[in-house]
Short mmCIF file of C-alpha atoms in Angstrom, two decimals:
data_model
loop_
_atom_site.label_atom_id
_atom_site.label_comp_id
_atom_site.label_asym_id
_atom_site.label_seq_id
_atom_site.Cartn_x
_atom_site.Cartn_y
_atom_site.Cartn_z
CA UNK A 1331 -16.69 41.60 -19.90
CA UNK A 1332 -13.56 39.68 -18.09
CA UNK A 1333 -11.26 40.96 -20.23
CA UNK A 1334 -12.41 44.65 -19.49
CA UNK A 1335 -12.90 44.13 -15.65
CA UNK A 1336 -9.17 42.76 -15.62
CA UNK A 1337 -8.21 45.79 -18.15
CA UNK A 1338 -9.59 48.32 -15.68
CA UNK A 1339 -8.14 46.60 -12.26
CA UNK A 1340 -4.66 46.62 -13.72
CA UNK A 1341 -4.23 49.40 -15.92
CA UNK A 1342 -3.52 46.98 -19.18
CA UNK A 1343 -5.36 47.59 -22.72
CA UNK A 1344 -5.26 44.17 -24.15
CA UNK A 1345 -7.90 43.03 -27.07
CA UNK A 1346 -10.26 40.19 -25.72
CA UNK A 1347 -8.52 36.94 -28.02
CA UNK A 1348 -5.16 38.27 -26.39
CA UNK A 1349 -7.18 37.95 -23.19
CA UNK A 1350 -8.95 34.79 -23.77
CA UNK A 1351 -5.03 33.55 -24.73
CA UNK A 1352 -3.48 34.29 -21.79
CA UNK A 1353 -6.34 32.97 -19.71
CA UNK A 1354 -6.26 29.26 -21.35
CA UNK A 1355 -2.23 29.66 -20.98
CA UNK A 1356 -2.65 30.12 -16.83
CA UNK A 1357 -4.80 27.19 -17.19
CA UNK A 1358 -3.30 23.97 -15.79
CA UNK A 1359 -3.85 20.42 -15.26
CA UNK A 1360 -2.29 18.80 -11.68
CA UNK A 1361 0.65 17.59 -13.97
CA UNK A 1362 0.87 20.99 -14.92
CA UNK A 1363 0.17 20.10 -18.57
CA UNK A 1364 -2.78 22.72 -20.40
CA UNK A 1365 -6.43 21.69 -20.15
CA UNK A 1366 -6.95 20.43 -23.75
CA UNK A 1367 -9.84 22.12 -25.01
CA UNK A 1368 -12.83 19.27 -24.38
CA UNK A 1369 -11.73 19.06 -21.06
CA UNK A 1370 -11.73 23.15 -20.81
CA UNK A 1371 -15.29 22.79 -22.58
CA UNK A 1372 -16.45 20.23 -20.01
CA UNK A 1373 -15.64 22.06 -17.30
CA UNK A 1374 -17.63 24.98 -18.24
CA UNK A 1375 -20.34 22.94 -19.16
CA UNK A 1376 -21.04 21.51 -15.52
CA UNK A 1377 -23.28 24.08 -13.11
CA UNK A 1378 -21.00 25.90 -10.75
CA UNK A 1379 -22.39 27.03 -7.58
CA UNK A 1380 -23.12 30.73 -7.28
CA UNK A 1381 -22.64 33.50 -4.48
CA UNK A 1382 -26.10 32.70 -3.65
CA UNK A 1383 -26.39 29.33 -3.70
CA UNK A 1384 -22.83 29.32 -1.30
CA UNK A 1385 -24.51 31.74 1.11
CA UNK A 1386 -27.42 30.01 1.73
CA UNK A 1387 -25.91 26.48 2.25
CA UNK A 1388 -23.58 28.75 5.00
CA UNK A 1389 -26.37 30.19 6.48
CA UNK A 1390 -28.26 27.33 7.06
CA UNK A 1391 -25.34 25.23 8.46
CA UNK A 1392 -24.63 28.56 10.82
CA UNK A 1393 -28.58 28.57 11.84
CA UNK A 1394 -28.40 24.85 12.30
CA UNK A 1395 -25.69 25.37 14.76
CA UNK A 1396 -27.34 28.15 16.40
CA UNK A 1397 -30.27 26.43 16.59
CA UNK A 1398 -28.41 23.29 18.42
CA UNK A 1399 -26.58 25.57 20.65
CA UNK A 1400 -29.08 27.35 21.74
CA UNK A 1401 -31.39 24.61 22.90
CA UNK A 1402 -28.62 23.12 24.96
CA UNK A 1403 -28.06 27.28 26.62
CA UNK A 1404 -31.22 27.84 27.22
CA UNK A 1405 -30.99 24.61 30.06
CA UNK A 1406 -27.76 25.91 30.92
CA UNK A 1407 -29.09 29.20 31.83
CA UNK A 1408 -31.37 28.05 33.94
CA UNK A 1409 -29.03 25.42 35.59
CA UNK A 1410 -26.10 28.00 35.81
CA UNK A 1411 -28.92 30.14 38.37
CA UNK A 1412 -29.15 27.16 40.61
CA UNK A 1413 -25.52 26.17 41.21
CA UNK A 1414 -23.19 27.58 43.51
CA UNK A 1415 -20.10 30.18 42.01
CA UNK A 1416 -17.96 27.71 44.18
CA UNK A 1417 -19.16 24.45 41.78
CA UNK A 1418 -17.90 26.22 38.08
CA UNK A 1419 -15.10 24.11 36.58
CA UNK A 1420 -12.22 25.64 35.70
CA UNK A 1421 -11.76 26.17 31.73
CA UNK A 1422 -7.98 26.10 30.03
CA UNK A 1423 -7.50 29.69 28.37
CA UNK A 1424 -8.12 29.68 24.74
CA UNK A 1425 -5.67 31.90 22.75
CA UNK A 1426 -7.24 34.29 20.55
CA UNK A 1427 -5.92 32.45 17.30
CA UNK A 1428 -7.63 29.38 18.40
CA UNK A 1429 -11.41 30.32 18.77
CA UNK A 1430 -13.74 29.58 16.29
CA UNK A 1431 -15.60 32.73 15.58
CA UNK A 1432 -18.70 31.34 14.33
CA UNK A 1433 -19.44 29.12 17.95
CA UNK A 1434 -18.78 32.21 19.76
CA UNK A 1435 -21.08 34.16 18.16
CA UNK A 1436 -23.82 31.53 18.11
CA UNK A 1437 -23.13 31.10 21.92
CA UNK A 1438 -23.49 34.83 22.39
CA UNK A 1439 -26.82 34.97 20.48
CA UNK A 1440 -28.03 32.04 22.15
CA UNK A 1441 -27.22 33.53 25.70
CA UNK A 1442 -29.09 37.02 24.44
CA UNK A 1443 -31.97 35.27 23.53
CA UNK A 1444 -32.14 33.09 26.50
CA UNK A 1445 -31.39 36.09 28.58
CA UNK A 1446 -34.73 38.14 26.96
CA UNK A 1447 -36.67 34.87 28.03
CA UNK A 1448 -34.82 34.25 31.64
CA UNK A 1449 -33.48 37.47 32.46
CA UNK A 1450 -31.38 37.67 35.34
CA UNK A 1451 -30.79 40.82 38.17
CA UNK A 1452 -28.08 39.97 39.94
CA UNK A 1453 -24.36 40.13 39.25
CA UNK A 1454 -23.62 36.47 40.55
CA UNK A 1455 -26.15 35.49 38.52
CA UNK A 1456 -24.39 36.76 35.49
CA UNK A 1457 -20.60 35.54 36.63
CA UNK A 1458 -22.22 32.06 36.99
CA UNK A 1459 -23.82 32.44 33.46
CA UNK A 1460 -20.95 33.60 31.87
CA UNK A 1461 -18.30 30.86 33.71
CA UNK A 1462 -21.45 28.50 32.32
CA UNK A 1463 -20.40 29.69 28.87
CA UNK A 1464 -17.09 29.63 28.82
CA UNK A 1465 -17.73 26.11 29.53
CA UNK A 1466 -20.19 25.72 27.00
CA UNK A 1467 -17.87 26.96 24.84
CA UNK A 1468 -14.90 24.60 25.72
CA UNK A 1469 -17.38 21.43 25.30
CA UNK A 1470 -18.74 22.61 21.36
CA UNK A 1471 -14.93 24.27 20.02
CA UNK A 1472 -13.70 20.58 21.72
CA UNK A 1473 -12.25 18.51 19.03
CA UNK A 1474 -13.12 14.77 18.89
CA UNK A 1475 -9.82 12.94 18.68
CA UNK A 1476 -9.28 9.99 17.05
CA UNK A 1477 -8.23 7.02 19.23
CA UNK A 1478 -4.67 6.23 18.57
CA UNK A 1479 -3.92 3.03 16.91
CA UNK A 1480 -0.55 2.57 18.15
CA UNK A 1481 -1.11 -0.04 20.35
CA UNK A 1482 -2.60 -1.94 17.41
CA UNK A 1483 0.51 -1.36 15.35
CA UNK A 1484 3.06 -2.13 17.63
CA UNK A 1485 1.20 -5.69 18.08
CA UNK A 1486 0.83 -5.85 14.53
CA UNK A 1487 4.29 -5.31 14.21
CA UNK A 1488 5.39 -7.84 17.27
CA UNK A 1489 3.57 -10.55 15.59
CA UNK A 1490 5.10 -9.99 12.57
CA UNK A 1491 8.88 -10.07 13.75
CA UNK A 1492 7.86 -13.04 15.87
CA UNK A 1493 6.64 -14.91 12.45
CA UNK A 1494 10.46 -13.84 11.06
CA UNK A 1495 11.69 -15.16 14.04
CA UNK A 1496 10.14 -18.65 13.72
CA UNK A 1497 10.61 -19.31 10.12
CA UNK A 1498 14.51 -18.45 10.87
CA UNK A 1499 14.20 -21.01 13.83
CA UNK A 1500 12.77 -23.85 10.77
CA UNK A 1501 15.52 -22.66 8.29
CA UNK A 1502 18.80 -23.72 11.06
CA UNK A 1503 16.60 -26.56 12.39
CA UNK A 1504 17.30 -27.52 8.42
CA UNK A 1505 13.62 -28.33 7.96
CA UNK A 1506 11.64 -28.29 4.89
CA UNK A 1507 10.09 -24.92 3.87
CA UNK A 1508 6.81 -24.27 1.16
CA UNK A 1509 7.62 -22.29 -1.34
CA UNK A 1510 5.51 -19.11 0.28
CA UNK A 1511 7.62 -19.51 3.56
CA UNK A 1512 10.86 -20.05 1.60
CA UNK A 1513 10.30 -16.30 -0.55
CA UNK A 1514 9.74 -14.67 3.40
CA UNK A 1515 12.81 -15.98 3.97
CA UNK A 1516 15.05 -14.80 1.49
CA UNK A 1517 13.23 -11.56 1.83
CA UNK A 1518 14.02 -11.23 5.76
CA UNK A 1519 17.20 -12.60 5.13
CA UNK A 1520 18.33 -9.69 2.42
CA UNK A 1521 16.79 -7.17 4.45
CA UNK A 1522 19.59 -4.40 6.23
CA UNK A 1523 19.13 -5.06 10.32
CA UNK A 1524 18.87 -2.09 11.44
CA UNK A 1525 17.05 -3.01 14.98
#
């Protein structure tokens, strides 16, 4: 059935071993060496996840989400009516490029849903919901950095050069060295300065 589906798409009329040939040809290791054929057997062996199987664990990560998002709108909603238009923060723009579709659209359905259950009449209302969501949004697309670990590796780094520095202080002191002390030695000794 391959073979005639890939026939068909590009206008070829090869016989199904030719096929089957050319298919365990494209098929590579990481070293770029074939797949012997146990491995090739193995691999067909194990259960692959189907279409179905991917779209359901998607949707229920995306209703998860939504779910999440929506709890935390709903109290925005009805916060965002209390405050003043004066009292929004002011969000950074997001370039189109940079938005994560599936937030936006969870925040949108949360805010219709919320809106059904808390609707709202007037226009500043609705400007301090939507400033309320553009700030929502800002908080859940925010990415958690990492903190950097420079510091750490600069000290790391200090205290080793220091540790050079003292056993060449022993070595023209002309005092006696262990043998572990005396193989960091020639080591910094033979290294290039380049500092």
């Amino acid at each position: 059935m391959t073979s005639e589906v890939y026939n068909v798409k590009f206008n070829k009329e090869e016989t199904v071993e030719l096929f089957k040939r050319k298919a365990y040809e494209s098929l590579k290791e990481e070293n770029r060496r074939p797949i012997s054929n146990h491995k090739f057997k193995e691999e067909s062996r194990k259960k692959s996840k189907t279409l179905i199987d991917l779209i359901e664990a998607s949707t229920t990560l995306k209703e998860e989400n939504f779910l999440k998002i929506k709890n935390l709108i709903t109290n925005t909603v009805i916060g965002a009516k209390k405050r003043n238009v004066t009292d929004c923060k002011r969000t950074p723009k997001t370039p189109r490029d940079n938005c994560d579709p599936e937030v936006i659209g969870s925040i949108n359905r949360a805010f219709e849903d919320s809106l059904n259950i808390y609707p709202s009449y007037h226009l500043t209302d609705l400007a301090k919901i939507y400033q309320s969501a553009k700030e929502f949004y800002f908080e859940a697309a925010k990415r958690t950095k990492e903190p950097s670990k420079w510091k750490e590796a600069i000290e790391t780094k200090i205290d080793s050069l220091k540790e050079q520095i003292n056993l060449i202080t022993i070595h023209e002191r002309n005092e006696k060295l262990n043998k572990e002390e005396k193989s960091k030695l020639i080591k910094i000794l033979e290294m290039p300065t380049s500092y």
